[in-house]
Coordinates of C-alpha atoms and ligand atoms in Angstrom, one line a residue:
M1 CA -25.2 19.7 -5.0
R2 CA -27.2 21.2 -1.9
G3 CA -30.1 23.2 -2.5
E4 CA -30.9 21.2 -5.6
C5 CA -34.3 20.0 -4.2
V6 CA -36.1 22.6 -2.5
T7 CA -39.2 20.6 -1.6
P8 CA -39.2 17.3 0.5
Q9 CA -38.4 14.5 -1.6
P10 CA -38.7 10.7 -1.0
I11 CA -35.7 9.3 -0.2
S12 CA -36.1 6.5 -2.9
K13 CA -36.3 9.0 -5.5
L14 CA -33.0 10.7 -4.5
S15 CA -30.3 10.4 -7.1
M16 CA -27.4 7.9 -6.2
A17 CA -24.9 9.4 -8.8
D18 CA -21.7 10.1 -6.8
A19 CA -21.0 13.9 -6.7
D20 CA -18.3 14.4 -9.3
R21 CA -15.0 14.0 -7.8
I22 CA -12.1 15.8 -9.0
R23 CA -8.7 13.8 -8.4
T24 CA -5.8 16.2 -7.4
D25 CA -3.4 13.1 -8.8
I26 CA -1.9 12.9 -5.4
G27 CA -3.3 9.5 -4.9
E28 CA -2.7 9.5 -1.0
L29 CA -4.7 12.6 -0.8
D30 CA -7.4 11.5 -2.9
R31 CA -7.8 8.5 -1.0
V32 CA -8.1 10.3 2.3
L33 CA -10.6 12.7 0.8
G34 CA -12.7 9.7 -0.1
G35 CA -11.8 9.4 -3.8
G36 CA -10.7 13.1 -4.8
M37 CA -12.0 16.5 -4.1
V38 CA -15.9 17.1 -4.1
P39 CA -17.1 20.5 -5.9
G40 CA -18.6 22.8 -3.2
S41 CA -16.9 21.0 -0.2
A42 CA -14.9 22.5 2.5
V43 CA -11.7 20.6 3.6
L44 CA -10.0 21.9 6.7
I45 CA -6.4 20.8 7.2
G46 CA -4.7 21.1 10.6
G47 CA -1.2 20.3 11.8
D48 CA 1.9 21.7 13.7
P49 CA 3.9 24.5 12.1
G50 CA 6.2 23.2 9.7
I51 CA 4.8 19.8 9.2
G52 CA 4.0 20.5 5.4
K53 CA 0.5 21.7 5.0
S54 CA 1.3 24.4 2.6
T55 CA 3.7 21.9 1.0
L56 CA 1.2 19.3 0.2
L57 CA -1.5 21.9 -0.9
L58 CA 0.9 23.8 -3.3
Q59 CA 2.0 20.5 -4.7
A60 CA -1.7 19.1 -5.3
M61 CA -2.7 22.5 -6.4
G62 CA 0.4 22.4 -8.8
K63 CA -0.4 19.5 -10.4
F64 CA -4.1 20.4 -10.6
A65 CA -3.2 23.6 -12.4
Q66 CA -0.9 22.0 -14.8
A67 CA -4.0 19.6 -16.1
G68 CA -5.4 23.0 -17.2
R69 CA -7.6 23.9 -14.3
R70 CA -7.6 27.2 -12.7
V71 CA -6.7 27.4 -9.0
L72 CA -6.5 30.1 -6.5
Y73 CA -4.2 29.8 -3.7
V74 CA -4.4 32.4 -0.9
T75 CA -1.8 33.2 1.3
G76 CA -1.6 35.8 4.5
E77 CA 1.3 33.9 5.8
E78 CA 4.2 33.9 3.3
S79 CA 5.4 36.3 0.7
M80 CA 4.9 35.9 -3.2
R81 CA 8.7 35.0 -3.3
Q82 CA 8.6 32.3 -0.7
I83 CA 5.8 30.7 -2.4
R84 CA 7.5 31.1 -6.0
L85 CA 10.7 29.6 -4.7
R86 CA 8.8 26.6 -3.0
G87 CA 6.8 26.4 -6.1
E88 CA 10.2 26.0 -8.3
R89 CA 11.4 23.3 -5.6
L90 CA 8.1 21.3 -5.6
G91 CA 7.6 21.4 -9.9
A92 CA 4.7 23.3 -9.0
L93 CA 4.6 26.1 -11.4
S94 CA 1.8 26.9 -13.8
D95 CA 0.1 29.8 -15.2
N96 CA -3.1 28.4 -14.0
L97 CA -2.0 28.7 -10.6
L98 CA -2.8 32.0 -9.2
I99 CA -1.3 33.0 -5.9
Y100 CA -3.1 36.1 -4.0
S101 CA -1.4 37.6 -1.1
E102 CA -4.5 38.8 0.9
T103 CA -6.2 38.7 4.1
S104 CA -9.3 40.5 3.5
V105 CA -12.4 38.0 2.8
E106 CA -14.2 40.5 0.9
K107 CA -11.2 40.9 -1.5
I108 CA -10.8 37.2 -2.0
I109 CA -14.4 36.8 -2.8
E110 CA -14.3 39.2 -5.4
A111 CA -11.2 37.5 -6.9
V112 CA -12.9 34.4 -6.8
E113 CA -15.9 35.8 -8.6
K114 CA -13.5 37.4 -11.4
I115 CA -11.3 34.6 -11.8
K116 CA -13.8 31.7 -11.5
P117 CA -11.2 29.2 -10.2
E118 CA -12.0 25.5 -10.2
A119 CA -10.5 25.0 -6.9
M120 CA -9.3 27.4 -3.9
V121 CA -6.8 27.2 -0.9
I122 CA -7.0 29.4 2.1
D123 CA -3.6 29.5 4.0
S124 CA -4.4 30.1 6.7
V125 CA -7.7 30.7 8.4
Q126 CA -6.2 32.4 11.2
T127 CA -5.0 35.0 9.2
V128 CA -7.9 36.1 7.1
C129 CA -10.6 38.5 8.4
T130 CA -14.1 40.2 7.3
M131 CA -14.9 43.7 7.6
R132 CA -17.8 42.9 9.0
L133 CA -16.3 42.2 12.7
E134 CA -13.6 44.7 14.3
S135 CA -12.3 41.7 16.1
S136 CA -8.5 41.0 15.1
P137 CA -7.5 38.2 12.6
G138 CA -7.1 34.8 14.4
S139 CA -9.7 35.7 17.2
V140 CA -12.5 32.9 17.6
S141 CA -15.2 35.3 16.0
Q142 CA -13.2 36.3 13.1
V143 CA -11.9 32.8 12.3
R144 CA -15.6 31.5 12.4
E145 CA -17.1 34.4 10.5
A146 CA -14.5 34.7 8.0
S147 CA -14.5 30.7 7.2
A148 CA -18.3 30.8 7.0
E149 CA -18.1 33.6 4.2
L150 CA -15.5 31.5 2.4
I151 CA -17.0 28.4 2.8
G152 CA -20.2 30.1 1.3
C153 CA -18.5 31.4 -1.5
A154 CA -17.1 27.9 -2.2
K155 CA -20.5 26.3 -2.1
R156 CA -21.9 29.1 -4.3
H157 CA -19.5 28.9 -7.1
E158 CA -19.3 24.8 -6.4
I159 CA -15.7 24.6 -6.1
P160 CA -13.7 22.7 -3.4
V161 CA -12.1 25.0 -0.7
F162 CA -9.1 23.9 1.4
L163 CA -8.7 25.8 4.7
V164 CA -5.3 25.4 6.4
G165 CA -5.8 25.8 10.3
H166 CA -3.3 26.0 12.8
V167 CA -3.1 23.9 15.8
T168 CA -2.9 24.7 19.5
K169 CA -0.3 23.4 21.9
D170 CA -2.4 20.2 22.5
G171 CA -3.1 19.3 18.8
A172 CA -6.5 20.7 18.2
I173 CA -7.0 23.2 15.5
A174 CA -7.0 26.6 16.9
G175 CA -10.1 28.9 17.0
P176 CA -13.8 28.1 17.3
K177 CA -14.6 24.0 17.7
V178 CA -17.6 24.9 15.5
L179 CA -15.2 25.4 12.8
E180 CA -14.9 21.6 12.5
H181 CA -18.7 21.4 12.4
M182 CA -18.6 23.9 9.5
V183 CA -16.8 22.2 7.1
D184 CA -17.4 18.5 5.3
T185 CA -13.9 17.3 5.9
V186 CA -11.2 17.8 8.5
L187 CA -7.8 16.1 8.1
Y188 CA -4.5 16.4 10.3
F189 CA -1.3 16.3 9.1
E190 CA 0.8 14.5 11.6
G191 CA 4.7 13.3 12.0
E192 CA 7.2 13.4 14.5
R193 CA 10.0 16.0 14.2
G194 CA 13.1 14.9 13.1
H195 CA 11.2 12.0 11.0
V196 CA 10.5 12.1 7.5
F197 CA 7.2 10.2 7.3
R198 CA 4.1 12.2 7.3
I199 CA 0.5 10.9 7.9
L200 CA -2.6 12.6 6.5
R201 CA -5.5 11.5 8.7
A202 CA -9.2 12.1 8.1
V203 CA -11.2 12.9 11.4
K204 CA -14.3 13.6 9.8
N205 CA -15.4 13.2 6.3
R206 CA -19.0 13.5 4.9
F207 CA -17.6 12.1 1.8
G208 CA -15.4 9.3 2.7
S209 CA -14.1 6.9 5.4
V210 CA -12.5 8.6 8.6
M211 CA -10.3 5.8 9.2
E212 CA -8.5 6.3 6.1
I213 CA -4.7 7.6 6.3
G214 CA -2.3 8.8 3.6
V215 CA 1.4 8.4 4.1
F216 CA 3.9 10.4 2.7
E217 CA 7.6 11.0 2.9
M218 CA 9.3 14.6 3.1
K219 CA 12.0 14.8 0.6
E220 CA 14.1 17.9 -1.0
S221 CA 11.6 18.1 -3.9
G222 CA 8.6 18.0 -1.8
L223 CA 6.1 15.3 -0.2
S224 CA 6.6 11.9 -2.1
E225 CA 3.7 9.0 -1.8
V226 CA 4.4 6.0 0.1
H227 CA 2.4 3.3 -1.6
N228 CA 3.7 0.4 0.8
P229 CA 3.8 1.8 4.3
S230 CA 4.8 -1.5 5.7
E231 CA 8.0 -1.9 3.8
I232 CA 8.8 1.6 4.8
F233 CA 8.1 1.1 8.6
L234 CA 9.6 -2.2 8.9
A235 CA 12.7 -1.2 6.7
E236 CA 15.0 -0.3 9.8
R237 CA 13.9 -3.2 11.8
P238 CA 16.8 -4.6 14.1
V239 CA 16.1 -8.3 13.3
G240 CA 16.8 -10.5 16.6
A241 CA 16.6 -7.7 18.9
S242 CA 14.6 -8.3 22.1
G243 CA 12.1 -5.4 22.6
S244 CA 11.1 -5.8 18.9
A245 CA 7.6 -7.0 17.7
V246 CA 5.9 -6.5 14.6
V247 CA 2.2 -5.7 15.0
S248 CA -0.7 -5.1 12.6
S249 CA -2.8 -2.1 12.4
L250 CA -5.8 -1.4 10.2
E251 CA -5.7 2.1 8.9
G252 CA -8.9 2.7 6.8
T253 CA -8.8 0.4 3.7
R254 CA -5.0 -0.6 4.4
T255 CA -3.4 -2.8 7.1
I256 CA 0.0 -1.7 8.0
L257 CA 2.7 -3.6 9.9
V258 CA 4.7 -1.7 12.0
E259 CA 7.3 -2.4 14.4
M260 CA 6.8 -1.6 18.1
Q261 CA 10.0 -1.2 20.4
S262 CA 10.3 -1.4 24.1
L263 CA 13.1 -1.1 26.7
V264 CA 12.3 -2.4 30.3
C265 CA 14.9 -1.4 32.7
P266 CA 15.0 -1.7 36.7
T267 CA 13.8 1.6 38.1
L268 CA 16.7 3.4 40.2
F269 CA 14.5 5.2 42.4
G270 CA 11.2 6.5 43.0
V271 CA 8.0 6.0 40.7
P272 CA 8.6 3.6 37.6
R273 CA 8.3 5.5 34.6
R274 CA 6.4 4.9 31.5
T275 CA 7.5 7.1 28.5
V276 CA 5.4 6.3 25.5
A277 CA 5.4 7.5 21.7
G278 CA 3.1 6.6 19.0
V279 CA 0.4 4.7 21.1
D280 CA -1.8 5.5 23.9
Y281 CA -0.1 6.0 27.6
N282 CA -3.1 4.4 29.4
K283 CA -2.9 1.3 27.2
V284 CA 0.7 0.6 28.2
V285 CA 0.1 1.2 31.8
L286 CA -2.8 -1.1 31.6
L287 CA -0.9 -3.9 29.6
A288 CA 1.9 -3.7 32.2
A289 CA -0.6 -4.1 35.1
V290 CA -2.0 -7.1 33.1
L291 CA 1.5 -8.7 32.8
E292 CA 2.4 -8.0 36.4
K293 CA -1.0 -9.6 37.6
K294 CA -1.6 -12.5 35.1
A295 CA 2.0 -13.3 34.0
S296 CA 3.7 -12.5 37.4
M297 CA 6.2 -10.1 35.7
A298 CA 7.9 -7.7 38.3
L299 CA 7.3 -4.7 35.9
A300 CA 6.2 -2.2 39.1
N301 CA 9.8 -1.6 40.0
H302 CA 10.7 -1.5 35.9
D303 CA 10.8 1.6 33.8
I304 CA 9.2 1.2 30.5
F305 CA 9.8 3.0 27.5
I306 CA 7.8 2.1 24.3
K307 CA 8.1 3.4 20.8
V308 CA 6.4 2.8 17.6
A309 CA 9.2 2.9 14.7
G310 CA 8.9 5.7 12.1
G311 CA 6.9 8.1 14.1
I312 CA 3.5 6.8 13.3
K313 CA 0.5 7.0 15.7
L314 CA -1.2 3.8 16.4
D315 CA -4.8 3.4 17.9
E316 CA -6.3 0.1 17.7
P317 CA -7.3 -2.5 20.0
A318 CA -5.5 -5.1 17.9
I319 CA -2.0 -3.8 18.9
D320 CA -2.3 -4.7 22.4
L321 CA -0.8 -8.0 22.0
G322 CA 1.9 -6.8 20.2
I323 CA 2.8 -3.9 22.8
L324 CA 2.6 -6.7 25.3
A325 CA 4.9 -9.1 23.4
S326 CA 7.5 -6.3 22.8
I327 CA 7.6 -5.5 26.6
T328 CA 7.9 -9.2 27.4
S329 CA 10.5 -9.6 25.0
N330 CA 12.6 -6.8 26.4
F331 CA 11.9 -7.7 30.0
L332 CA 12.9 -11.1 29.6
D333 CA 15.6 -10.5 27.1
R334 CA 14.4 -13.0 24.6
P335 CA 14.0 -11.7 21.2
I336 CA 10.7 -12.7 19.1
E337 CA 11.2 -14.7 16.1
P338 CA 11.6 -12.1 13.4
S339 CA 9.1 -13.7 10.8
T340 CA 6.4 -13.5 13.2
V341 CA 3.5 -10.9 13.4
I342 CA 1.5 -10.5 16.6
F343 CA -2.1 -8.9 16.8
G344 CA -4.9 -9.4 19.2
E345 CA -6.9 -7.2 21.9
V346 CA -6.0 -7.9 25.5
G347 CA -8.5 -8.0 28.3
L348 CA -8.2 -7.1 31.9
A349 CA -8.5 -10.8 32.9
G350 CA -5.3 -11.7 30.8
E351 CA -7.6 -12.8 27.9
V352 CA -6.8 -12.5 24.0
R353 CA -10.1 -11.1 22.5
A354 CA -11.1 -11.5 19.0
I355 CA -10.5 -8.5 16.8
N356 CA -12.0 -7.7 13.4
Q357 CA -10.8 -7.7 9.8
V358 CA -8.4 -10.5 10.2
E359 CA -8.1 -11.6 6.7
P360 CA -6.4 -8.2 5.3
R361 CA -4.0 -8.5 8.4
V362 CA -2.8 -12.1 7.5
K363 CA -2.6 -11.4 3.8
E364 CA -0.5 -8.3 4.5
A365 CA 1.8 -10.4 6.6
Q366 CA 2.0 -13.1 3.9
K367 CA 2.9 -10.4 1.4
L368 CA 5.8 -9.2 3.1
G369 CA 7.4 -12.6 3.9
F370 CA 6.2 -13.1 7.3
K371 CA 5.8 -17.1 8.2
R372 CA 3.7 -16.9 11.4
C373 CA 1.0 -14.8 13.0
I374 CA 0.0 -15.1 16.4
L375 CA -3.4 -14.3 16.9
P376 CA -6.7 -14.6 19.0
K377 CA -8.3 -18.0 19.0
D378 CA -11.6 -16.7 18.2
N379 CA -10.5 -15.2 15.0
L380 CA -9.4 -18.6 13.6
K381 CA -12.9 -19.6 13.3
G382 CA -14.0 -19.1 9.5
L383 CA -10.8 -17.8 8.6
K384 CA -9.8 -19.2 5.1
K385 CA -6.2 -20.4 5.3
T386 CA -4.0 -19.3 2.4
G387 CA -0.5 -19.8 1.5
D388 CA 1.9 -21.2 4.0
I389 CA 1.7 -18.9 6.7
R390 CA 1.2 -20.3 10.1
L391 CA -1.8 -19.2 11.9
E392 CA -1.3 -19.7 15.8
G393 CA -4.4 -18.8 17.8
V394 CA -4.0 -18.2 21.7
S395 CA -6.8 -17.4 23.9
M396 CA -4.9 -16.2 27.2
I397 CA -1.6 -14.0 27.5
K398 CA 0.3 -16.8 29.3
E399 CA -0.2 -19.1 26.4
A400 CA 0.5 -16.3 24.1
I401 CA 3.9 -15.5 25.8
D402 CA 5.1 -19.2 25.3
K403 CA 4.3 -18.9 21.7
F404 CA 6.2 -15.4 21.2
F405 CA 9.6 -17.2 22.0
E406 CA 9.0 -20.6 20.2
Ligands
TYD501 P1 5.3 23.9 5.3 O1 4.7 23.3 4.0 O2 5.8 25.2 5.3 O3 4.6 23.5 6.6 P2 3.3 24.1 7.5 O4 2.6 24.7 6.2 O5 2.6 23.1 7.7 O6 3.9 24.9 8.4 O7 6.3 22.9 5.4 C1 7.8 23.2 5.4 C2 8.8 22.3 5.9 O8 9.0 21.2 5.0 C3 10.1 23.1 6.1 O9 10.6 22.6 7.6 C4 11.1 22.5 5.1 C5 10.4 21.1 4.6 N1 10.3 20.9 3.1 C6 11.1 19.9 2.6 O10 11.9 19.3 3.3 N2 11.3 19.9 1.2 C7 10.5 20.6 0.5 O11 10.6 20.4 -0.7 C8 9.6 21.7 1.1 C9 9.0 22.7 0.1 C10 9.9 21.8 2.3
MG502 MG1 2.2 26.9 5.9

């Protein structure tokens, strides 16, 4: 891996062979990693407590161990008994999966040298500490130093290491920001409390795309992969209800269709509220202002509640038109024809702007039996028409609003 060339080399002479990927056999995890684990790489996984970080890693490492590879799973948080019970539930038992309840970096490195595992997990970086520093575990300097030593150890032994990181109240990985620079890949495990869906998202990846997401469902027997997220996210859609609109969001190499729901009601007193779950608050405020000004909708004296069904978070310009459709539909109390998918970016002048990757979005809609797409007119150019889906291009929101309720 690194250090293979000690003198500067011409770029044209560098080897193009992809570093050997090691698959975990959990397809959704492998995809988010960019095709599997890379030997010598460090992966940081952050997420709220109880979201399922330990579950995911124990499950992945259990499979890896069952395939005959030796794994070292270091836990500084849970008792051996807890891990054993969880391992049993997850079907992750294997003689090759070695659990080590230890927080001293020196002892962990010693164990790696003795055991020579083919992968390693540190659960979590906030619990480990190195003797070289006097500060307590979890402090900024300890997390940085201890992680640096463990990452160095993984690189020397050319094994992948997963570091579990706690997150702070505002959702960032606790400890030094530099931790994110030290690792090759940063993944976040997200999901709403009370929802069974979990999204694994890459926010940094030296070995793959950062747009990629993995979708899981938390079950009695652990996390199960969701191969067709659109179907799941649309499963409970109230067909024919006003305020419900299906949007298309591109997540890495996959397009997913998701239901957006709005509730718009008169403000009883004071400032109108905008309560938002799953999309950016400011985006909703902006779209409401565009509707007010460009489509003469009196939203300034209405509360707006918006939610993405299924607890997934969306962050893409292409969902603008769908959010707008959902608000309009509930405000006018007119349902959108249920076999319609809506996508497009909305500008401040009320124009509907072209978005990227239209073809996969149309294909996904078609696959799931949708009959009509409302999309930016500029995207129609050069778009190959396939099958019997109706593509209706719009260039201004007023025109789009007429189409929503046709
Ligand atoms: P955990 O992996 O301990 O979370 P983290 O390491 O991110 O803090 O997640 C535990 C949660 O998942 C816990 O609330 C129970 C639930 N769970 C299941 O629903 N099914 C299972 O098979 C397991 C192991 C956990
Ligand atoms: Mg845990």
